[in-house]
Amino acid sequence: EVENLIDLELDGFPSSSKARKGRYQRSTSDWGYVGDLVEDDDKIGLYSYKVQSTITSRLANTMIQAKMVNNAKRPQPIMFDVQVPKGAFIDNFTMDINGITFTSHIREKSEARKMYAQAKAKGKAAGIVRSNALDMENFQTEVNVPPGMRIQFQLHYHEMIRRRLSSYEHVISVKPGRLAKHMEVDVRIIEPQGLRYVHVPNSLGDHFSGITTISKGEKKAHVSFKPTMAQQRKCPKCSSTAVDGNFVVQYDVNRETTGGELEIFNGYFIHFFAPENLDPLPKNILFVIDVSGSMWGLKMKQTIEAMKAILSELRAADQFSLIDFNHNVRCWRDNLVSATPSQVEDAKKYIQTIHPNGGTNINEALLRATFILNEAKSLGMLDPNSVSMIVLVSDGDPTVGELKLTAIQKNVKQSIKDEFSLFCLGIGFDVDYDFLQRIAIDNRGMAQRIFGNQETSLQMKNFYNQVSTPLLKKIQFNYPQESVSDVTQSSFHNYFGGSEIVVAGKVDTENLQHLESVVTATAANAELVMETLRDVEELDGFMKKDKFADPEFTRKLWAYLTVNQMMAERNAAPTAALKRNITKSILQMSLDHHIVTPFTAMLIENAEKDEIMLADQPKDPRKGCCPGTLGLTPNAPSNNKGIPAWANATAVPVSFMPEQRSPPVSSLSINRVDNDPHFIIHLPKSQKNICFNINSEPGKILNLVSDPDTGVVVNGQLVGAKKAENKKLNTYFGKIGFYFKKKGLKVEITTETITLKDGSYAITLTWADTGHIIRKQLLISVKKESNVTIMVGEEMSFMVLLHRVWKKHPVNVDFLGIYIPPENQFSPAAHGLIGQFASEPEVSIHQQAPEKPQAIMEVKGNKFTVTRGVQKDYRTDRVLGTDVLCWFVHNSGKGFIDGHYRDYLVPHLYSFMKKP
């Protein structure tokens, strides 16, 4: 998801370090891998890729380490790019660069930025960035490494392993990107409650069947995955790695008492509560489904498929109804009905008839749902022991009715009145997931983002399964007040089967021999009282004897839960003053426990403190305030640092002049293709603008630039208007692909997303983001709902402009325009509809009568009639555009371009073209 902006400044390694004698001498003997490594074309060798993770009573401490070397004869960037589970707290990052160690420190954000700005030498930036994986974020840093130099990266993070669907699941991303001489994933589990089972699914694929080993004892387990270099290969002679995915460990623990398990150690207690063998509570559930126009296609198909499966799982004791909404709100039934086979079948038939169209009225839809539940309660239609809930499925922001998100949140909160829960499923990239999470947490629920793809149906069903079996309600935890303090949370609305409630706090162990807890809750047939008694000294001997156990696990778990709870409270804070107070508390906790949160930054520096890196988070509170979520980013480069001037050009008014010379649209003139698609070729030597249109079919791909010498390809795929006008169907660019062959990078830009691909690695932004991605010295800069700029060093730059239209427009569709400066350093071999003009042809234009718009053009041995006219440059005014005077070539540029426009059709988005 990309729900956060990506913004990384990765410059060269600090020049001050290069002067040190012997700093960059080639010395790899102690790693012992010179000549032993399999290298890609970039001559970067990966000696070791190691993951070590230890789980102590649900707290997982994970370390990812990579040792690499630049065996090329030139300096080049080496990237450390790993995925970290969302919600995990990064607590340490170190680098060792040829014997020089960089360590990290957590500081208050403004203080860290000040220290960074004042440093003698500013280093590169490191950061956590959003990826499209459901439950992962990317931590990446890039270092420009001199020849023969070795580097070691090491990242530490911790997280609480949560129980879902009766299993704890520890997910470790293992994506080394290349073959490693030494590859290891080592997981140790220490659970004082005792282990019921340990399972490692074959999540990395059948390629690695039989390689993982599991050793399980009563309370401990060891999982090891050590593929040899031969086993890592995709095929026997392949130089690429098949290790590319998630390594998953699943387990569960023994449970002897219904009151849960108390663990007391080092001044803290943890209470794990997961009772079993209880009858499910009946539920009253309203499904609220977004059927606006943006849900059209695969999203709606997958939603209908998931809803049909979910409806089949309703129990006879359940009551339900369906609401679907766009700009209007419709109810399948105006009241709750029992989940009888006939009612369920009727609901499935209703779901099948839904056809998405129109706007999005979230406010009215949720208020209608709360009205139905409140009315049912007031009429005595609800079982007193039942659990009531709303499940909202939506893919976008409100566009009809109440549009202010804070007002919707307030309306729903007042209507629900803490009587039932709201669960939210956000589908796709453009949904405001932060809003859905706030409104869910505010109403005793939770939210999950899922992506509109082939797995949408499965993701929806998995989410529903987590909340489909309520076992308890109105749960209250009670501890002796004289012995316990700073308890994270003591009351919970519901407990769902297969999950776990975790409560933590501080305990006075010096004056206490036993800790007792009393849990009260409402079950299906009775009020339950569950008691647990635990000896304070019981864990001491067990933990101190195990060298792998984390002696700080209770403190870390308490801090983890406390910070997450405060982040949720901050999101729901009704006043600015309360939000400020909570922010101060989060900041202090972050500093005390050395963890990165939205209010701290990580400084990474060498021992002399004259080389420094900064990792911090975005300022936009909408983008980075989710519980436990990290999204690090350094300050964005200003427009005059890294962003070309032409990308922010100021338009110069263009008047209709009879002269042959066309005035430039800005201080830097651009070759551009925009609208239907209109090409404007600026010829710098003769200072002429030549225009032509290409009329082709939707789905066809046109080559714009094909330069085999520099390895650069730019192609555009056409999309058609919704219907023809005057017997002509207009076409536009709906997708533009860039292929930088020598870097192995591909960039795909659509009207929805911007995706960078590097082999199996991919990261995606949406047009709702503002920020930067850097990989292998290629910079992608995204300006929210406006444009994307791509820079390749100082040699090339491109701009893609987004054109949004009214979603209900009967004809027009969203489309893209591309702007390419003639200063781009293409080779003489460059071709394509735009690339062929990198070598400017001789053009002559002869007007027999200056007052007439027609003239004769001579170019490339061809002579034909052209017409003086006006086209639009949309860089400065995306609505009206700026007039550009040009000479228009008819018949799809025939005579001006080489060959026929059909010669520029290519089969794939990243294909080179053959010269006509």
mmCIF file with all atom_site columns, N, CA and C in Angstrom, residues 461-503:
data_model
loop_
_atom_site.group_PDB
_atom_site.id
_atom_site.type_symbol
_atom_site.label_atom_id
_atom_site.label_alt_id
_atom_site.label_comp_id
_atom_site.label_asym_id
_atom_site.label_entity_id
_atom_site.label_seq_id
_atom_site.pdbx_PDB_ins_code
_atom_site.Cartn_x
_atom_site.Cartn_y
_atom_site.Cartn_z
_atom_site.occupancy
_atom_site.B_iso_or_equiv
_atom_site.pdbx_formal_charge
_atom_site.auth_seq_id
_atom_site.auth_comp_id
_atom_site.auth_asym_id
_atom_site.auth_atom_id
_atom_site.pdbx_PDB_model_num
ATOM 1   N N  . LYS A 1 461 ? -12.212 -12.591 2.858  1.00 0.00 ? 461 LYS A N  1
ATOM 2   C CA . LYS A 1 461 ? -12.692 -13.729 3.655  1.00 0.00 ? 461 LYS A CA 1
ATOM 3   C C  . LYS A 1 461 ? -11.815 -13.938 4.887  1.00 0.00 ? 461 LYS A C  1
ATOM 4   N N  . ASN A 1 462 ? -10.501 -13.779 4.726  1.00 0.00 ? 462 ASN A N  1
ATOM 5   C CA . ASN A 1 462 ? -9.601  -13.939 5.878  1.00 0.00 ? 462 ASN A CA 1
ATOM 6   C C  . ASN A 1 462 ? -9.868  -12.880 6.938  1.00 0.00 ? 462 ASN A C  1
ATOM 7   N N  . PHE A 1 463 ? -10.154 -11.655 6.489  1.00 0.00 ? 463 PHE A N  1
ATOM 8   C CA . PHE A 1 463 ? -10.471 -10.589 7.440  1.00 0.00 ? 463 PHE A CA 1
ATOM 9   C C  . PHE A 1 463 ? -11.770 -10.912 8.188  1.00 0.00 ? 463 PHE A C  1
ATOM 10  N N  . TYR A 1 464 ? -12.765 -11.336 7.441  1.00 0.00 ? 464 TYR A N  1
ATOM 11  C CA . TYR A 1 464 ? -14.051 -11.662 8.079  1.00 0.00 ? 464 TYR A CA 1
ATOM 12  C C  . TYR A 1 464 ? -13.887 -12.801 9.084  1.00 0.00 ? 464 TYR A C  1
ATOM 13  N N  . ASN A 1 465 ? -13.075 -13.794 8.748  1.00 0.00 ? 465 ASN A N  1
ATOM 14  C CA . ASN A 1 465 ? -12.890 -14.934 9.653  1.00 0.00 ? 465 ASN A CA 1
ATOM 15  C C  . ASN A 1 465 ? -12.323 -14.519 11.006 1.00 0.00 ? 465 ASN A C  1
ATOM 16  N N  . GLN A 1 466 ? -11.578 -13.414 11.030 1.00 0.00 ? 466 GLN A N  1
ATOM 17  C CA . GLN A 1 466 ? -11.011 -12.948 12.296 1.00 0.00 ? 466 GLN A CA 1
ATOM 18  C C  . GLN A 1 466 ? -12.080 -12.382 13.232 1.00 0.00 ? 466 GLN A C  1
ATOM 19  N N  . VAL A 1 467 ? -13.205 -11.940 12.688 1.00 0.00 ? 467 VAL A N  1
ATOM 20  C CA . VAL A 1 467 ? -14.231 -11.292 13.524 1.00 0.00 ? 467 VAL A CA 1
ATOM 21  C C  . VAL A 1 467 ? -15.569 -12.034 13.484 1.00 0.00 ? 467 VAL A C  1
ATOM 22  N N  . SER A 1 468 ? -15.581 -13.209 12.865 1.00 0.00 ? 468 SER A N  1
ATOM 23  C CA . SER A 1 468 ? -16.854 -13.895 12.649 1.00 0.00 ? 468 SER A CA 1
ATOM 24  C C  . SER A 1 468 ? -17.303 -14.740 13.829 1.00 0.00 ? 468 SER A C  1
ATOM 25  N N  . THR A 1 469 ? -16.408 -14.972 14.816 1.00 0.00 ? 469 THR A N  1
ATOM 26  C CA . THR A 1 469 ? -16.762 -15.859 15.927 1.00 0.00 ? 469 THR A CA 1
ATOM 27  C C  . THR A 1 469 ? -16.554 -15.155 17.257 1.00 0.00 ? 469 THR A C  1
ATOM 28  N N  . PRO A 1 470 ? -17.441 -14.249 17.658 1.00 0.00 ? 470 PRO A N  1
ATOM 29  C CA . PRO A 1 470 ? -17.309 -13.629 18.982 1.00 0.00 ? 470 PRO A CA 1
ATOM 30  C C  . PRO A 1 470 ? -17.620 -14.650 20.079 1.00 0.00 ? 470 PRO A C  1
ATOM 31  N N  . LEU A 1 471 ? -16.727 -14.750 21.069 1.00 0.00 ? 471 LEU A N  1
ATOM 32  C CA . LEU A 1 471 ? -16.916 -15.696 22.171 1.00 0.00 ? 471 LEU A CA 1
ATOM 33  C C  . LEU A 1 471 ? -17.273 -15.008 23.485 1.00 0.00 ? 471 LEU A C  1
ATOM 34  N N  . LEU A 1 472 ? -16.746 -13.782 23.660 1.00 0.00 ? 472 LEU A N  1
ATOM 35  C CA . LEU A 1 472 ? -17.003 -13.036 24.895 1.00 0.00 ? 472 LEU A CA 1
ATOM 36  C C  . LEU A 1 472 ? -17.253 -11.579 24.564 1.00 0.00 ? 472 LEU A C  1
ATOM 37  N N  . LYS A 1 473 ? -17.963 -10.883 25.451 1.00 0.00 ? 473 LYS A N  1
ATOM 38  C CA . LYS A 1 473 ? -18.156 -9.440  25.325 1.00 0.00 ? 473 LYS A CA 1
ATOM 39  C C  . LYS A 1 473 ? -18.049 -8.803  26.704 1.00 0.00 ? 473 LYS A C  1
ATOM 40  N N  . LYS A 1 474 ? -17.824 -7.494  26.706 1.00 0.00 ? 474 LYS A N  1
ATOM 41  C CA . LYS A 1 474 ? -17.725 -6.719  27.949 1.00 0.00 ? 474 LYS A CA 1
ATOM 42  C C  . LYS A 1 474 ? -16.696 -7.348  28.903 1.00 0.00 ? 474 LYS A C  1
ATOM 43  N N  . ILE A 1 475 ? -15.451 -7.442  28.424 1.00 0.00 ? 475 ILE A N  1
ATOM 44  C CA . ILE A 1 475 ? -14.393 -8.110  29.179 1.00 0.00 ? 475 ILE A CA 1
ATOM 45  C C  . ILE A 1 475 ? -13.667 -7.080  30.039 1.00 0.00 ? 475 ILE A C  1
ATOM 46  N N  . GLN A 1 476 ? -13.490 -7.400  31.302 1.00 0.00 ? 476 GLN A N  1
ATOM 47  C CA . GLN A 1 476 ? -12.854 -6.492  32.253 1.00 0.00 ? 476 GLN A CA 1
ATOM 48  C C  . GLN A 1 476 ? -11.745 -7.231  32.997 1.00 0.00 ? 476 GLN A C  1
ATOM 49  N N  . PHE A 1 477 ? -10.540 -6.643  32.969 1.00 0.00 ? 477 PHE A N  1
ATOM 50  C CA . PHE A 1 477 ? -9.391  -7.216  33.678 1.00 0.00 ? 477 PHE A CA 1
ATOM 51  C C  . PHE A 1 477 ? -9.185  -6.444  34.982 1.00 0.00 ? 477 PHE A C  1
ATOM 52  N N  . ASN A 1 478 ? -9.016  -7.167  36.069 1.00 0.00 ? 478 ASN A N  1
ATOM 53  C CA . ASN A 1 478 ? -8.839  -6.552  37.388 1.00 0.00 ? 478 ASN A CA 1
ATOM 54  C C  . ASN A 1 478 ? -7.580  -7.108  38.050 1.00 0.00 ? 478 ASN A C  1
ATOM 55  N N  . TYR A 1 479 ? -6.755  -6.181  38.568 1.00 0.00 ? 479 TYR A N  1
ATOM 56  C CA . TYR A 1 479 ? -5.517  -6.535  39.255 1.00 0.00 ? 479 TYR A CA 1
ATOM 57  C C  . TYR A 1 479 ? -5.464  -5.756  40.571 1.00 0.00 ? 479 TYR A C  1
ATOM 58  N N  . PRO A 1 480 ? -4.685  -6.230  41.545 1.00 0.00 ? 480 PRO A N  1
ATOM 59  C CA . PRO A 1 480 ? -4.574  -5.492  42.820 1.00 0.00 ? 480 PRO A CA 1
ATOM 60  C C  . PRO A 1 480 ? -3.944  -4.122  42.593 1.00 0.00 ? 480 PRO A C  1
ATOM 61  N N  . GLN A 1 481 ? -4.697  -3.072  42.884 1.00 0.00 ? 481 GLN A N  1
ATOM 62  C CA . GLN A 1 481 ? -4.241  -1.710  42.589 1.00 0.00 ? 481 GLN A CA 1
ATOM 63  C C  . GLN A 1 481 ? -2.995  -1.329  43.364 1.00 0.00 ? 481 GLN A C  1
ATOM 64  N N  . GLU A 1 482 ? -2.805  -1.906  44.551 1.00 0.00 ? 482 GLU A N  1
ATOM 65  C CA . GLU A 1 482 ? -1.647  -1.526  45.355 1.00 0.00 ? 482 GLU A CA 1
ATOM 66  C C  . GLU A 1 482 ? -0.343  -2.095  44.808 1.00 0.00 ? 482 GLU A C  1
ATOM 67  N N  . SER A 1 483 ? -0.422  -3.085  43.899 1.00 0.00 ? 483 SER A N  1
ATOM 68  C CA . SER A 1 483 ? 0.792   -3.745  43.406 1.00 0.00 ? 483 SER A CA 1
ATOM 69  C C  . SER A 1 483 ? 1.048   -3.511  41.918 1.00 0.00 ? 483 SER A C  1
ATOM 70  N N  . VAL A 1 484 ? 0.061   -3.014  41.176 1.00 0.00 ? 484 VAL A N  1
ATOM 71  C CA . VAL A 1 484 ? 0.151   -2.908  39.725 1.00 0.00 ? 484 VAL A CA 1
ATOM 72  C C  . VAL A 1 484 ? -0.074  -1.459  39.296 1.00 0.00 ? 484 VAL A C  1
ATOM 73  N N  . SER A 1 485 ? 0.676   -1.014  38.299 1.00 0.00 ? 485 SER A N  1
ATOM 74  C CA . SER A 1 485 ? 0.522   0.361   37.785 1.00 0.00 ? 485 SER A CA 1
ATOM 75  C C  . SER A 1 485 ? 0.759   0.377   36.281 1.00 0.00 ? 485 SER A C  1
ATOM 76  N N  . ASP A 1 486 ? 0.373   1.476   35.659 1.00 0.00 ? 486 ASP A N  1
ATOM 77  C CA . ASP A 1 486 ? 0.597   1.703   34.221 1.00 0.00 ? 486 ASP A CA 1
ATOM 78  C C  . ASP A 1 486 ? 0.120   0.537   33.363 1.00 0.00 ? 486 ASP A C  1
ATOM 79  N N  . VAL A 1 487 ? -1.078  0.050   33.653 1.00 0.00 ? 487 VAL A N  1
ATOM 80  C CA . VAL A 1 487 ? -1.642  -1.042  32.867 1.00 0.00 ? 487 VAL A CA 1
ATOM 81  C C  . VAL A 1 487 ? -2.046  -0.502  31.491 1.00 0.00 ? 487 VAL A C  1
ATOM 82  N N  . THR A 1 488 ? -1.700  -1.246  30.436 1.00 0.00 ? 488 THR A N  1
ATOM 83  C CA . THR A 1 488 ? -1.934  -0.736  29.077 1.00 0.00 ? 488 THR A CA 1
ATOM 84  C C  . THR A 1 488 ? -3.409  -0.562  28.777 1.00 0.00 ? 488 THR A C  1
ATOM 85  N N  . GLN A 1 489 ? -4.195  -1.590  29.014 1.00 0.00 ? 489 GLN A N  1
ATOM 86  C CA . GLN A 1 489 ? -5.632  -1.509  28.745 1.00 0.00 ? 489 GLN A CA 1
ATOM 87  C C  . GLN A 1 489 ? -6.308  -2.576  29.591 1.00 0.00 ? 489 GLN A C  1
ATOM 88  N N  . SER A 1 490 ? -7.407  -2.230  30.229 1.00 0.00 ? 490 SER A N  1
ATOM 89  C CA . SER A 1 490 ? -8.029  -3.168  31.168 1.00 0.00 ? 490 SER A CA 1
ATOM 90  C C  . SER A 1 490 ? -9.433  -3.597  30.766 1.00 0.00 ? 490 SER A C  1
ATOM 91  N N  . SER A 1 491 ? -10.003 -2.985  29.724 1.00 0.00 ? 491 SER A N  1
ATOM 92  C CA . SER A 1 491 ? -11.342 -3.394  29.294 1.00 0.00 ? 491 SER A CA 1
ATOM 93  C C  . SER A 1 491 ? -11.364 -3.548  27.782 1.00 0.00 ? 491 SER A C  1
ATOM 94  N N  . PHE A 1 492 ? -12.146 -4.534  27.309 1.00 0.00 ? 492 PHE A N  1
ATOM 95  C CA . PHE A 1 492 ? -12.239 -4.825  25.884 1.00 0.00 ? 492 PHE A CA 1
ATOM 96  C C  . PHE A 1 492 ? -13.698 -5.103  25.542 1.00 0.00 ? 492 PHE A C  1
ATOM 97  N N  . HIS A 1 493 ? -14.074 -4.664  24.357 1.00 0.00 ? 493 HIS A N  1
ATOM 98  C CA . HIS A 1 493 ? -15.476 -4.799  23.948 1.00 0.00 ? 493 HIS A CA 1
ATOM 99  C C  . HIS A 1 493 ? -15.823 -6.250  23.631 1.00 0.00 ? 493 HIS A C  1
ATOM 100 N N  . ASN A 1 494 ? -14.964 -6.919  22.834 1.00 0.00 ? 494 ASN A N  1
ATOM 101 C CA . ASN A 1 494 ? -15.252 -8.283  22.408 1.00 0.00 ? 494 ASN A CA 1
ATOM 102 C C  . ASN A 1 494 ? -13.971 -9.115  22.405 1.00 0.00 ? 494 ASN A C  1
ATOM 103 N N  . TYR A 1 495 ? -14.143 -10.430 22.494 1.00 0.00 ? 495 TYR A N  1
ATOM 104 C CA . TYR A 1 495 ? -13.054 -11.373 22.250 1.00 0.00 ? 495 TYR A CA 1
ATOM 105 C C  . TYR A 1 495 ? -13.523 -12.341 21.180 1.00 0.00 ? 495 TYR A C  1
ATOM 106 N N  . PHE A 1 496 ? -12.717 -12.460 20.106 1.00 0.00 ? 496 PHE A N  1
ATOM 107 C CA . PHE A 1 496 ? -13.076 -13.313 18.987 1.00 0.00 ? 496 PHE A CA 1
ATOM 108 C C  . PHE A 1 496 ? -12.253 -14.594 19.024 1.00 0.00 ? 496 PHE A C  1
ATOM 109 N N  . GLY A 1 497 ? -12.886 -15.703 18.686 1.00 0.00 ? 497 GLY A N  1
ATOM 110 C CA . GLY A 1 497 ? -12.218 -16.993 18.691 1.00 0.00 ? 497 GLY A CA 1
ATOM 111 C C  . GLY A 1 497 ? -10.987 -17.007 17.810 1.00 0.00 ? 497 GLY A C  1
ATOM 112 N N  . GLY A 1 498 ? -9.938  -17.664 18.293 1.00 0.00 ? 498 GLY A N  1
ATOM 113 C CA . GLY A 1 498 ? -8.701  -17.766 17.531 1.00 0.00 ? 498 GLY A CA 1
ATOM 114 C C  . GLY A 1 498 ? -7.770  -16.603 17.709 1.00 0.00 ? 498 GLY A C  1
ATOM 115 N N  . SER A 1 499 ? -8.167  -15.573 18.467 1.00 0.00 ? 499 SER A N  1
ATOM 116 C CA . SER A 1 499 ? -7.307  -14.405 18.683 1.00 0.00 ? 499 SER A CA 1
ATOM 117 C C  . SER A 1 499 ? -6.707  -14.461 20.090 1.00 0.00 ? 499 SER A C  1
ATOM 118 N N  . GLU A 1 500 ? -6.227  -13.341 20.569 1.00 0.00 ? 500 GLU A N  1
ATOM 119 C CA . GLU A 1 500 ? -5.667  -13.266 21.918 1.00 0.00 ? 500 GLU A CA 1
ATOM 120 C C  . GLU A 1 500 ? -5.698  -11.821 22.380 1.00 0.00 ? 500 GLU A C  1
ATOM 121 N N  . ILE A 1 501 ? -6.056  -11.623 23.632 1.00 0.00 ? 501 ILE A N  1
ATOM 122 C CA . ILE A 1 501 ? -5.974  -10.294 24.251 1.00 0.00 ? 501 ILE A CA 1
ATOM 123 C C  . ILE A 1 501 ? -4.722  -10.273 25.121 1.00 0.00 ? 501 ILE A C  1
ATOM 124 N N  . VAL A 1 502 ? -3.946  -9.212  24.988 1.00 0.00 ? 502 VAL A N  1
ATOM 125 C CA . VAL A 1 502 ? -2.716  -9.088  25.773 1.00 0.00 ? 502 VAL A CA 1
ATOM 126 C C  . VAL A 1 502 ? -2.783  -7.803  26.588 1.00 0.00 ? 502 VAL A C  1
ATOM 127 N N  . VAL A 1 503 ? -2.588  -7.926  27.900 1.00 0.00 ? 503 VAL A N  1
ATOM 128 C CA . VAL A 1 503 ? -2.563  -6.790  28.818 1.00 0.00 ? 503 VAL A CA 1
ATOM 129 C C  . VAL A 1 503 ? -1.197  -6.786  29.493 1.00 0.00 ? 503 VAL A C  1
#
